[in-house]
mmCIF file of C-alpha atoms in Angstrom:
data_model
loop_
_atom_site.group_PDB
_atom_site.id
_atom_site.type_symbol
_atom_site.label_atom_id
_atom_site.label_comp_id
_atom_site.label_asym_id
_atom_site.label_seq_id
_atom_site.Cartn_x
_atom_site.Cartn_y
_atom_site.Cartn_z
ATOM 1 C CA UNK A 1 -15.277 19.750 -7.111
ATOM 2 C CA UNK A 2 -13.007 19.326 -3.615
ATOM 3 C CA UNK A 3 -9.485 20.945 -3.538
ATOM 4 C CA UNK A 4 -6.844 19.101 -4.894
ATOM 5 C CA UNK A 5 -5.201 16.716 -2.717
ATOM 6 C CA UNK A 6 -1.740 18.595 -3.177
ATOM 7 C CA UNK A 7 -3.724 20.789 -1.009
ATOM 8 C CA UNK A 8 -5.608 18.743 0.845
ATOM 9 C CA UNK A 9 -1.635 17.049 1.964
ATOM 10 C CA UNK A 10 -0.505 19.531 2.858
ATOM 11 C CA UNK A 11 -3.455 20.669 5.493
ATOM 12 C CA UNK A 12 -3.472 17.109 6.276
ATOM 13 C CA UNK A 13 0.213 16.827 6.806
ATOM 14 C CA UNK A 14 0.520 20.795 8.656
ATOM 15 C CA UNK A 15 -1.812 19.121 11.691
ATOM 16 C CA UNK A 16 -0.660 16.023 11.813
ATOM 17 C CA UNK A 17 3.255 16.889 12.360
ATOM 18 C CA UNK A 18 1.411 19.404 15.147
ATOM 19 C CA UNK A 19 -0.845 16.419 16.875
ATOM 20 C CA UNK A 20 1.738 13.854 16.779
ATOM 21 C CA UNK A 21 4.306 12.732 19.480
ATOM 22 C CA UNK A 22 7.900 14.279 17.737
ATOM 23 C CA UNK A 23 9.390 10.470 17.623
ATOM 24 C CA UNK A 24 5.725 9.106 16.301
ATOM 25 C CA UNK A 25 5.047 11.207 13.713
ATOM 26 C CA UNK A 26 9.484 10.418 12.283
ATOM 27 C CA UNK A 27 8.308 6.812 12.907
ATOM 28 C CA UNK A 28 5.281 7.438 9.984
ATOM 29 C CA UNK A 29 7.848 10.218 7.902
ATOM 30 C CA UNK A 30 11.153 8.175 7.906
ATOM 31 C CA UNK A 31 12.822 5.367 6.083
ATOM 32 C CA UNK A 32 15.708 3.133 5.642
ATOM 33 C CA UNK A 33 19.613 5.007 5.358
ATOM 34 C CA UNK A 34 19.141 8.704 4.565
ATOM 35 C CA UNK A 35 16.451 7.965 2.674
ATOM 36 C CA UNK A 36 17.258 8.480 -0.728
ATOM 37 C CA UNK A 37 14.553 5.412 -1.569
ATOM 38 C CA UNK A 38 11.752 7.442 1.377
ATOM 39 C CA UNK A 39 12.374 11.224 -1.243
ATOM 40 C CA UNK A 40 12.970 9.589 -5.166
ATOM 41 C CA UNK A 41 9.779 7.711 -4.456
ATOM 42 C CA UNK A 42 8.194 11.294 -5.012
ATOM 43 C CA UNK A 43 10.542 12.481 -7.225
ATOM 44 C CA UNK A 44 10.052 9.853 -10.071
ATOM 45 C CA UNK A 45 6.757 10.589 -9.991
ATOM 46 C CA UNK A 46 7.227 14.098 -10.830
ATOM 47 C CA UNK A 47 9.793 12.749 -13.858
ATOM 48 C CA UNK A 48 6.557 11.876 -15.949
ATOM 49 C CA UNK A 49 4.010 13.582 -18.603
ATOM 50 C CA UNK A 50 1.584 11.979 -19.514
ATOM 51 C CA UNK A 51 0.510 12.705 -23.262
ATOM 52 C CA UNK A 52 -3.896 13.007 -23.155
ATOM 53 C CA UNK A 53 -5.809 11.844 -26.153
ATOM 54 C CA UNK A 54 -8.401 14.191 -27.572
ATOM 55 C CA UNK A 55 -12.276 14.469 -29.157
ATOM 56 C CA UNK A 56 -13.367 10.770 -27.475
ATOM 57 C CA UNK A 57 -16.415 11.634 -26.095
ATOM 58 C CA UNK A 58 -15.418 10.329 -22.272
ATOM 59 C CA UNK A 59 -18.734 12.479 -19.745
ATOM 60 C CA UNK A 60 -19.569 8.744 -18.749
ATOM 61 C CA UNK A 61 -16.978 7.101 -16.812
ATOM 62 C CA UNK A 62 -15.940 4.226 -14.468
ATOM 63 C CA UNK A 63 -13.425 4.293 -11.986
ATOM 64 C CA UNK A 64 -13.833 0.364 -10.341
ATOM 65 C CA UNK A 65 -11.296 -2.061 -10.481
ATOM 66 C CA UNK A 66 -12.130 -6.013 -9.959
ATOM 67 C CA UNK A 67 -9.309 -7.554 -8.376
ATOM 68 C CA UNK A 68 -8.100 -10.883 -6.996
ATOM 69 C CA UNK A 69 -10.169 -10.457 -3.214
ATOM 70 C CA UNK A 70 -12.492 -7.718 -4.020
ATOM 71 C CA UNK A 71 -13.925 -4.823 -6.013
ATOM 72 C CA UNK A 72 -12.365 -1.336 -5.834
ATOM 73 C CA UNK A 73 -14.241 1.824 -6.548
ATOM 74 C CA UNK A 74 -11.622 3.273 -7.660
ATOM 75 C CA UNK A 75 -8.076 2.170 -8.724
ATOM 76 C CA UNK A 76 -7.167 2.812 -4.999
ATOM 77 C CA UNK A 77 -6.663 0.738 -1.951
ATOM 78 C CA UNK A 78 -5.526 2.135 1.461
ATOM 79 C CA UNK A 79 -1.667 -0.098 1.197
ATOM 80 C CA UNK A 80 -0.598 -1.742 5.091
ATOM 81 C CA UNK A 81 0.948 0.729 7.691
ATOM 82 C CA UNK A 82 1.708 -0.496 11.466
ATOM 83 C CA UNK A 83 0.481 0.950 14.775
ATOM 84 C CA UNK A 84 -2.345 3.318 13.768
ATOM 85 C CA UNK A 85 -3.303 4.301 17.305
ATOM 86 C CA UNK A 86 -0.093 6.097 17.488
ATOM 87 C CA UNK A 87 -1.358 8.155 14.702
ATOM 88 C CA UNK A 88 -5.318 8.209 16.687
ATOM 89 C CA UNK A 89 -6.991 6.528 19.374
ATOM 90 C CA UNK A 90 -9.669 5.338 17.498
ATOM 91 C CA UNK A 91 -6.939 3.614 15.289
ATOM 92 C CA UNK A 92 -7.940 0.822 12.338
ATOM 93 C CA UNK A 93 -10.869 1.297 12.786
ATOM 94 C CA UNK A 94 -11.427 4.599 12.053
ATOM 95 C CA UNK A 95 -8.854 3.749 8.859
ATOM 96 C CA UNK A 96 -11.703 1.069 8.068
ATOM 97 C CA UNK A 97 -14.447 2.818 8.689
ATOM 98 C CA UNK A 98 -12.826 5.734 5.480
ATOM 99 C CA UNK A 99 -12.310 2.407 3.356
ATOM 100 C CA UNK A 100 -15.728 1.062 3.942
ATOM 101 C CA UNK A 101 -17.573 4.611 3.020
ATOM 102 C CA UNK A 102 -14.812 5.027 0.358
ATOM 103 C CA UNK A 103 -15.882 1.234 -1.147
ATOM 104 C CA UNK A 104 -12.178 0.552 -1.105
ATOM 105 C CA UNK A 105 -10.234 -2.035 0.322
ATOM 106 C CA UNK A 106 -8.335 -2.271 3.111
ATOM 107 C CA UNK A 107 -4.820 -3.832 3.606
ATOM 108 C CA UNK A 108 -4.611 -4.256 7.028
ATOM 109 C CA UNK A 109 -1.324 -4.429 8.701
ATOM 110 C CA UNK A 110 0.058 -7.284 10.453
ATOM 111 C CA UNK A 111 1.427 -4.919 13.096
ATOM 112 C CA UNK A 112 -1.973 -3.039 13.469
ATOM 113 C CA UNK A 113 -3.241 -2.505 16.880
ATOM 114 C CA UNK A 114 -6.531 -3.707 16.449
ATOM 115 C CA UNK A 115 -7.147 -7.014 16.214
ATOM 116 C CA UNK A 116 -8.527 -8.465 12.604
ATOM 117 C CA UNK A 117 -11.699 -9.404 13.791
ATOM 118 C CA UNK A 118 -12.396 -6.295 14.440
ATOM 119 C CA UNK A 119 -10.794 -4.628 12.064
ATOM 120 C CA UNK A 120 -12.916 -6.581 9.101
ATOM 121 C CA UNK A 121 -16.581 -5.899 11.802
ATOM 122 C CA UNK A 122 -16.205 -2.448 10.638
ATOM 123 C CA UNK A 123 -18.118 -2.888 7.524
ATOM 124 C CA UNK A 124 -18.894 -7.131 7.076
ATOM 125 C CA UNK A 125 -20.090 -6.809 3.237
ATOM 126 C CA UNK A 126 -16.631 -4.411 2.857
ATOM 127 C CA UNK A 127 -13.262 -6.087 0.534
ATOM 128 C CA UNK A 128 -10.346 -6.353 3.699
ATOM 129 C CA UNK A 129 -7.249 -8.100 2.435
ATOM 130 C CA UNK A 130 -4.566 -8.996 6.117
ATOM 131 C CA UNK A 131 -0.910 -7.980 5.219
ATOM 132 C CA UNK A 132 1.299 -10.490 7.070
ATOM 133 C CA UNK A 133 5.204 -12.110 6.944
ATOM 134 C CA UNK A 134 6.280 -15.461 6.508
ATOM 135 C CA UNK A 135 7.687 -15.999 9.943
ATOM 136 C CA UNK A 136 10.917 -18.389 10.502
ATOM 137 C CA UNK A 137 7.681 -20.647 12.533
ATOM 138 C CA UNK A 138 5.522 -21.638 10.091
ATOM 139 C CA UNK A 139 2.698 -22.910 12.361
ATOM 140 C CA UNK A 140 2.127 -19.426 13.866
ATOM 141 C CA UNK A 141 2.110 -18.060 10.393
ATOM 142 C CA UNK A 142 -0.712 -20.967 9.864
ATOM 143 C CA UNK A 143 -2.189 -19.592 12.472
ATOM 144 C CA UNK A 144 -2.067 -15.837 11.345
ATOM 145 C CA UNK A 145 -3.449 -17.371 8.354
ATOM 146 C CA UNK A 146 -6.391 -18.706 10.145
ATOM 147 C CA UNK A 147 -7.228 -15.688 11.905
ATOM 148 C CA UNK A 148 -7.977 -14.562 8.773
ATOM 149 C CA UNK A 149 -9.598 -16.492 7.630
ATOM 150 C CA UNK A 150 -12.119 -16.296 10.109
ATOM 151 C CA UNK A 151 -12.344 -12.658 10.294
ATOM 152 C CA UNK A 152 -13.329 -12.560 6.734
ATOM 153 C CA UNK A 153 -10.700 -11.567 5.847
ATOM 154 C CA UNK A 154 -10.632 -11.730 1.114
ATOM 155 C CA UNK A 155 -7.230 -12.208 0.663
ATOM 156 C CA UNK A 156 -3.856 -12.714 2.110
ATOM 157 C CA UNK A 157 -0.434 -10.196 1.245
ATOM 158 C CA UNK A 158 2.138 -11.563 1.505
ATOM 159 C CA UNK A 159 5.106 -9.324 2.392
ATOM 160 C CA UNK A 160 8.502 -11.024 1.060
ATOM 161 C CA UNK A 161 11.319 -8.129 0.548
ATOM 162 C CA UNK A 162 11.704 -8.182 5.065
ATOM 163 C CA UNK A 163 13.633 -11.186 5.729
ATOM 164 C CA UNK A 164 14.951 -8.273 8.731
ATOM 165 C CA UNK A 165 13.948 -5.023 9.195
ATOM 166 C CA UNK A 166 15.227 -1.952 7.644
ATOM 167 C CA UNK A 167 17.182 0.675 9.831
ATOM 168 C CA UNK A 168 16.097 3.511 10.131
ATOM 169 C CA UNK A 169 17.876 6.217 11.855
ATOM 170 C CA UNK A 170 15.286 8.544 12.748
ATOM 171 C CA UNK A 171 14.154 5.495 15.477
ATOM 172 C CA UNK A 172 17.548 5.086 16.707
ATOM 173 C CA UNK A 173 18.524 8.408 17.572
ATOM 174 C CA UNK A 174 14.757 8.255 19.563
ATOM 175 C CA UNK A 175 15.103 4.780 21.175
ATOM 176 C CA UNK A 176 12.427 4.449 19.995
ATOM 177 C CA UNK A 177 11.939 0.313 19.529
ATOM 178 C CA UNK A 178 8.721 -0.214 21.754
ATOM 179 C CA UNK A 179 4.852 0.411 21.952
ATOM 180 C CA UNK A 180 3.857 2.924 24.641
ATOM 181 C CA UNK A 181 2.446 1.069 27.057
ATOM 182 C CA UNK A 182 -1.214 0.460 26.337
ATOM 183 C CA UNK A 183 -1.199 -0.236 22.405
ATOM 184 C CA UNK A 184 0.053 -3.429 21.141
ATOM 185 C CA UNK A 185 0.974 -5.797 17.580
ATOM 186 C CA UNK A 186 -2.680 -6.881 18.876
ATOM 187 C CA UNK A 187 -2.198 -9.364 16.432
ATOM 188 C CA UNK A 188 0.743 -11.068 17.842
ATOM 189 C CA UNK A 189 -0.291 -11.542 20.908
ATOM 190 C CA UNK A 190 1.173 -14.646 22.813
ATOM 191 C CA UNK A 191 2.789 -15.149 19.375
ATOM 192 C CA UNK A 192 6.444 -15.730 18.271
ATOM 193 C CA UNK A 193 7.384 -13.568 16.012
ATOM 194 C CA UNK A 194 10.458 -14.127 14.621
ATOM 195 C CA UNK A 195 11.595 -13.210 11.401
ATOM 196 C CA UNK A 196 14.362 -14.909 8.949
ATOM 197 C CA UNK A 197 15.279 -15.354 5.298
ATOM 198 C CA UNK A 198 13.145 -17.668 3.910
ATOM 199 C CA UNK A 199 12.872 -18.722 0.494
ATOM 200 C CA UNK A 200 9.711 -19.635 -2.200
ATOM 201 C CA UNK A 201 8.779 -23.100 -0.736
ATOM 202 C CA UNK A 202 7.598 -20.981 2.851
ATOM 203 C CA UNK A 203 5.395 -18.530 0.552
ATOM 204 C CA UNK A 204 3.680 -22.452 -1.205
ATOM 205 C CA UNK A 205 3.183 -23.904 1.762
ATOM 206 C CA UNK A 206 1.515 -20.805 3.133
ATOM 207 C CA UNK A 207 -0.120 -20.549 -0.284
ATOM 208 C CA UNK A 208 -1.382 -24.250 -0.109
ATOM 209 C CA UNK A 209 -2.713 -23.975 3.224
ATOM 210 C CA UNK A 210 -5.180 -21.426 2.414
ATOM 211 C CA UNK A 211 -8.781 -20.734 -0.338
ATOM 212 C CA UNK A 212 -8.144 -17.180 0.266
ATOM 213 C CA UNK A 213 -5.873 -15.056 -3.024
ATOM 214 C CA UNK A 214 -2.566 -15.012 -1.717
ATOM 215 C CA UNK A 215 -1.068 -11.466 -3.327
ATOM 216 C CA UNK A 216 3.247 -11.350 -3.123
ATOM 217 C CA UNK A 217 4.170 -7.348 -2.012
ATOM 218 C CA UNK A 218 7.624 -6.523 -2.636
ATOM 219 C CA UNK A 219 8.973 -6.709 -6.066
ATOM 220 C CA UNK A 220 11.013 -5.120 -7.998
ATOM 221 C CA UNK A 221 13.243 -8.077 -10.119
ATOM 222 C CA UNK A 222 11.322 -9.533 -13.068
ATOM 223 C CA UNK A 223 12.833 -12.509 -12.280
ATOM 224 C CA UNK A 224 10.757 -12.770 -9.016
ATOM 225 C CA UNK A 225 7.493 -11.070 -10.854
ATOM 226 C CA UNK A 226 8.278 -14.408 -13.591
ATOM 227 C CA UNK A 227 8.579 -16.824 -10.057
ATOM 228 C CA UNK A 228 5.012 -15.081 -8.515
ATOM 229 C CA UNK A 229 2.919 -16.372 -11.275
ATOM 230 C CA UNK A 230 4.804 -19.608 -11.470
ATOM 231 C CA UNK A 231 4.178 -19.985 -7.377
ATOM 232 C CA UNK A 232 0.529 -19.890 -7.950
ATOM 233 C CA UNK A 233 0.063 -15.984 -6.093
ATOM 234 C CA UNK A 234 -3.052 -14.291 -7.344
ATOM 235 C CA UNK A 235 -0.910 -10.725 -7.527
ATOM 236 C CA UNK A 236 1.888 -9.293 -7.186
ATOM 237 C CA UNK A 237 2.390 -6.077 -5.869
ATOM 238 C CA UNK A 238 5.743 -3.624 -6.765
ATOM 239 C CA UNK A 239 6.555 -2.006 -3.461
ATOM 240 C CA UNK A 240 10.010 -0.407 -2.656
ATOM 241 C CA UNK A 241 8.112 -0.940 1.375
ATOM 242 C CA UNK A 242 7.588 3.328 1.107
ATOM 243 C CA UNK A 243 11.729 3.240 1.340
ATOM 244 C CA UNK A 244 11.871 1.461 4.866
ATOM 245 C CA UNK A 245 14.178 -1.526 3.754
ATOM 246 C CA UNK A 246 17.248 -1.236 1.088
ATOM 247 C CA UNK A 247 18.225 2.177 0.959
ATOM 248 C CA UNK A 248 19.372 1.313 -2.400
ATOM 249 C CA UNK A 249 16.894 0.163 -5.062
ATOM 250 C CA UNK A 250 15.040 1.632 -7.345
ATOM 251 C CA UNK A 251 11.602 3.641 -6.697
ATOM 252 C CA UNK A 252 8.138 1.784 -7.620
ATOM 253 C CA UNK A 253 7.737 3.541 -10.267
ATOM 254 C CA UNK A 254 10.583 3.224 -11.804
ATOM 255 C CA UNK A 255 10.480 -0.872 -11.242
ATOM 256 C CA UNK A 256 7.041 -0.942 -12.932
ATOM 257 C CA UNK A 257 7.426 -1.331 -16.134
ATOM 258 C CA UNK A 258 9.797 -4.496 -16.505
ATOM 259 C CA UNK A 259 7.635 -5.849 -13.585
ATOM 260 C CA UNK A 260 4.217 -5.936 -15.881
ATOM 261 C CA UNK A 261 6.548 -6.989 -19.183
ATOM 262 C CA UNK A 262 7.100 -10.186 -16.940
ATOM 263 C CA UNK A 263 3.797 -10.999 -15.909
ATOM 264 C CA UNK A 264 2.290 -10.023 -19.524
ATOM 265 C CA UNK A 265 -0.881 -10.195 -18.267
ATOM 266 C CA UNK A 266 -0.664 -13.402 -15.989
ATOM 267 C CA UNK A 267 -1.489 -11.331 -12.695
ATOM 268 C CA UNK A 268 -2.674 -8.136 -11.999
ATOM 269 C CA UNK A 269 -0.336 -5.875 -10.548
ATOM 270 C CA UNK A 270 -0.273 -2.988 -7.999
ATOM 271 C CA UNK A 271 2.362 -0.364 -6.706
ATOM 272 C CA UNK A 272 2.873 1.417 -3.865
ATOM 273 C CA UNK A 273 5.801 4.327 -2.764
ATOM 274 C CA UNK A 274 5.326 7.721 -3.904
ATOM 275 C CA UNK A 275 2.096 8.668 -5.012
ATOM 276 C CA UNK A 276 0.492 11.649 -4.120
ATOM 277 C CA UNK A 277 -1.530 12.935 -6.804
ATOM 278 C CA UNK A 278 -4.964 11.829 -9.064
ATOM 279 C CA UNK A 279 -1.864 12.370 -11.390
ATOM 280 C CA UNK A 280 0.500 9.795 -9.868
ATOM 281 C CA UNK A 281 -1.969 6.558 -10.138
ATOM 282 C CA UNK A 282 -2.866 7.357 -13.507
ATOM 283 C CA UNK A 283 0.679 7.149 -14.589
ATOM 284 C CA UNK A 284 0.804 4.238 -12.397
ATOM 285 C CA UNK A 285 -2.084 2.835 -14.052
ATOM 286 C CA UNK A 286 -0.819 4.058 -17.864
ATOM 287 C CA UNK A 287 2.635 2.568 -17.359
ATOM 288 C CA UNK A 288 0.522 -1.473 -15.948
ATOM 289 C CA UNK A 289 -0.617 -0.963 -12.530
ATOM 290 C CA UNK A 290 -3.748 -2.319 -12.101
ATOM 291 C CA UNK A 291 -3.858 0.143 -8.622
ATOM 292 C CA UNK A 292 -2.244 1.524 -6.204
ATOM 293 C CA UNK A 293 -1.953 1.752 -2.705
ATOM 294 C CA UNK A 294 -1.805 4.874 -0.375
ATOM 295 C CA UNK A 295 0.007 4.654 2.776
ATOM 296 C CA UNK A 296 1.252 8.100 4.831
ATOM 297 C CA UNK A 297 -1.757 10.476 3.221
ATOM 298 C CA UNK A 298 -3.663 7.639 4.934
ATOM 299 C CA UNK A 299 -2.132 8.560 7.740
ATOM 300 C CA UNK A 300 -1.465 12.381 8.006
ATOM 301 C CA UNK A 301 -5.265 11.650 7.393
ATOM 302 C CA UNK A 302 -5.669 10.157 10.410
ATOM 303 C CA UNK A 303 -3.570 11.692 12.709
ATOM 304 C CA UNK A 304 -5.119 14.556 12.177
ATOM 305 C CA UNK A 305 -8.471 13.780 12.362
ATOM 306 C CA UNK A 306 -9.480 10.565 12.285
ATOM 307 C CA UNK A 307 -11.952 8.712 9.706
ATOM 308 C CA UNK A 308 -12.906 12.239 8.197
ATOM 309 C CA UNK A 309 -9.101 13.092 7.845
ATOM 310 C CA UNK A 310 -9.150 8.796 5.610
ATOM 311 C CA UNK A 311 -12.360 9.790 3.616
ATOM 312 C CA UNK A 312 -10.676 13.216 2.690
ATOM 313 C CA UNK A 313 -7.432 11.519 1.623
ATOM 314 C CA UNK A 314 -9.648 8.794 -0.569
ATOM 315 C CA UNK A 315 -12.521 11.558 -1.554
ATOM 316 C CA UNK A 316 -9.665 14.010 -2.934
ATOM 317 C CA UNK A 317 -8.252 11.413 -4.845
ATOM 318 C CA UNK A 318 -11.086 9.532 -6.425
ATOM 319 C CA UNK A 319 -11.424 12.958 -7.856
ATOM 320 C CA UNK A 320 -8.387 14.976 -9.034
ATOM 321 C CA UNK A 321 -8.110 10.717 -10.059
ATOM 322 C CA UNK A 322 -11.188 10.850 -12.539
ATOM 323 C CA UNK A 323 -9.933 14.895 -13.099
ATOM 324 C CA UNK A 324 -7.335 13.548 -14.949
ATOM 325 C CA UNK A 325 -8.747 10.871 -16.277
ATOM 326 C CA UNK A 326 -11.203 13.361 -18.244
ATOM 327 C CA UNK A 327 -8.655 15.151 -19.215
ATOM 328 C CA UNK A 328 -7.065 12.008 -20.672
ATOM 329 C CA UNK A 329 -9.138 10.948 -22.927
ATOM 330 C CA UNK A 330 -10.375 8.021 -21.089
ATOM 331 C CA UNK A 331 -13.748 6.472 -19.462
ATOM 332 C CA UNK A 332 -12.933 3.661 -17.740
ATOM 333 C CA UNK A 333 -8.753 3.912 -15.545
ATOM 334 C CA UNK A 334 -7.528 0.558 -18.728
ATOM 335 C CA UNK A 335 -8.193 3.062 -21.415
ATOM 336 C CA UNK A 336 -3.997 4.353 -19.424
ATOM 337 C CA UNK A 337 -1.635 3.307 -21.645
ATOM 338 C CA UNK A 338 1.961 3.011 -21.928
ATOM 339 C CA UNK A 339 2.791 5.084 -24.689
ATOM 340 C CA UNK A 340 0.946 8.161 -22.516
ATOM 341 C CA UNK A 341 3.353 8.592 -20.530
ATOM 342 C CA UNK A 342 6.602 10.670 -20.819
ATOM 343 C CA UNK A 343 9.222 10.396 -19.641
ATOM 344 C CA UNK A 344 11.268 14.654 -18.691
ATOM 345 C CA UNK A 345 14.111 15.884 -17.825
ATOM 346 C CA UNK A 346 14.775 16.148 -14.503
#
């Protein structure tokens, strides 16, 4: 058995912090406002306990999950995060190699420092999804969709919680507003990236423009989850942007049950924000998520040791989740159910 994820993450986080420019470390580590939601995402998981089942003969386990847009060998995806070359010279290529080796899905961000076609070329058989924002100029959005399709992406992930960018005190204190010379958001070269408050009609037109499954990310209100289903989304992602947008929202795991209830099995529900252990994965799955996304742990692995560091995070997470699943009496993620989650004090 590998080391616990907490041990792996503690080591990689320390190495990453030592390796990174302090300005760039704060960019990755920081959140919006007073960073209350940033802290709440992890704290909310700690308030939940698991109530195992026993004597269920679970020697033969299968961790994989099928999703619109591909199969993952475990219920863990790599969530979209920006500017991987700030963390390591190999950037998104290293992340893609680790994701492919682990047999999981990489959601590559529109603000990638490597063009999406180069990311998908790392392993043409691996599932890569493309995250984008619905921009004010719909022709620009359409161009990004074509770019993702041409690159062979298996799904689109539309981030809906960013009509304006969050206010990050750490970035303002450092005066960090632009990438250093030599780096760029490669998918956006030569494009107008103006953002504006948009509507469901923009999402409708984007969905109608492609045959790829479209996921909607940044859902916290059950009414929006209902609307996402009505507007033909392939799935929804419960997310507060890792605490980087509005510093007044609930932790992702606290928002999850109401979203699952609203969707009522019609589309899969994913979650990101605060997942730091195999136990966290199990808690989210038990509360109705089909899979979870991880962001900052991947960045710490990348900054510490490139593709090998990301692989270390993914494999420790796989091992830990499998261990928790076994102790909970499960053969597959579907065996984790809401009655197995107990809220504790604190």
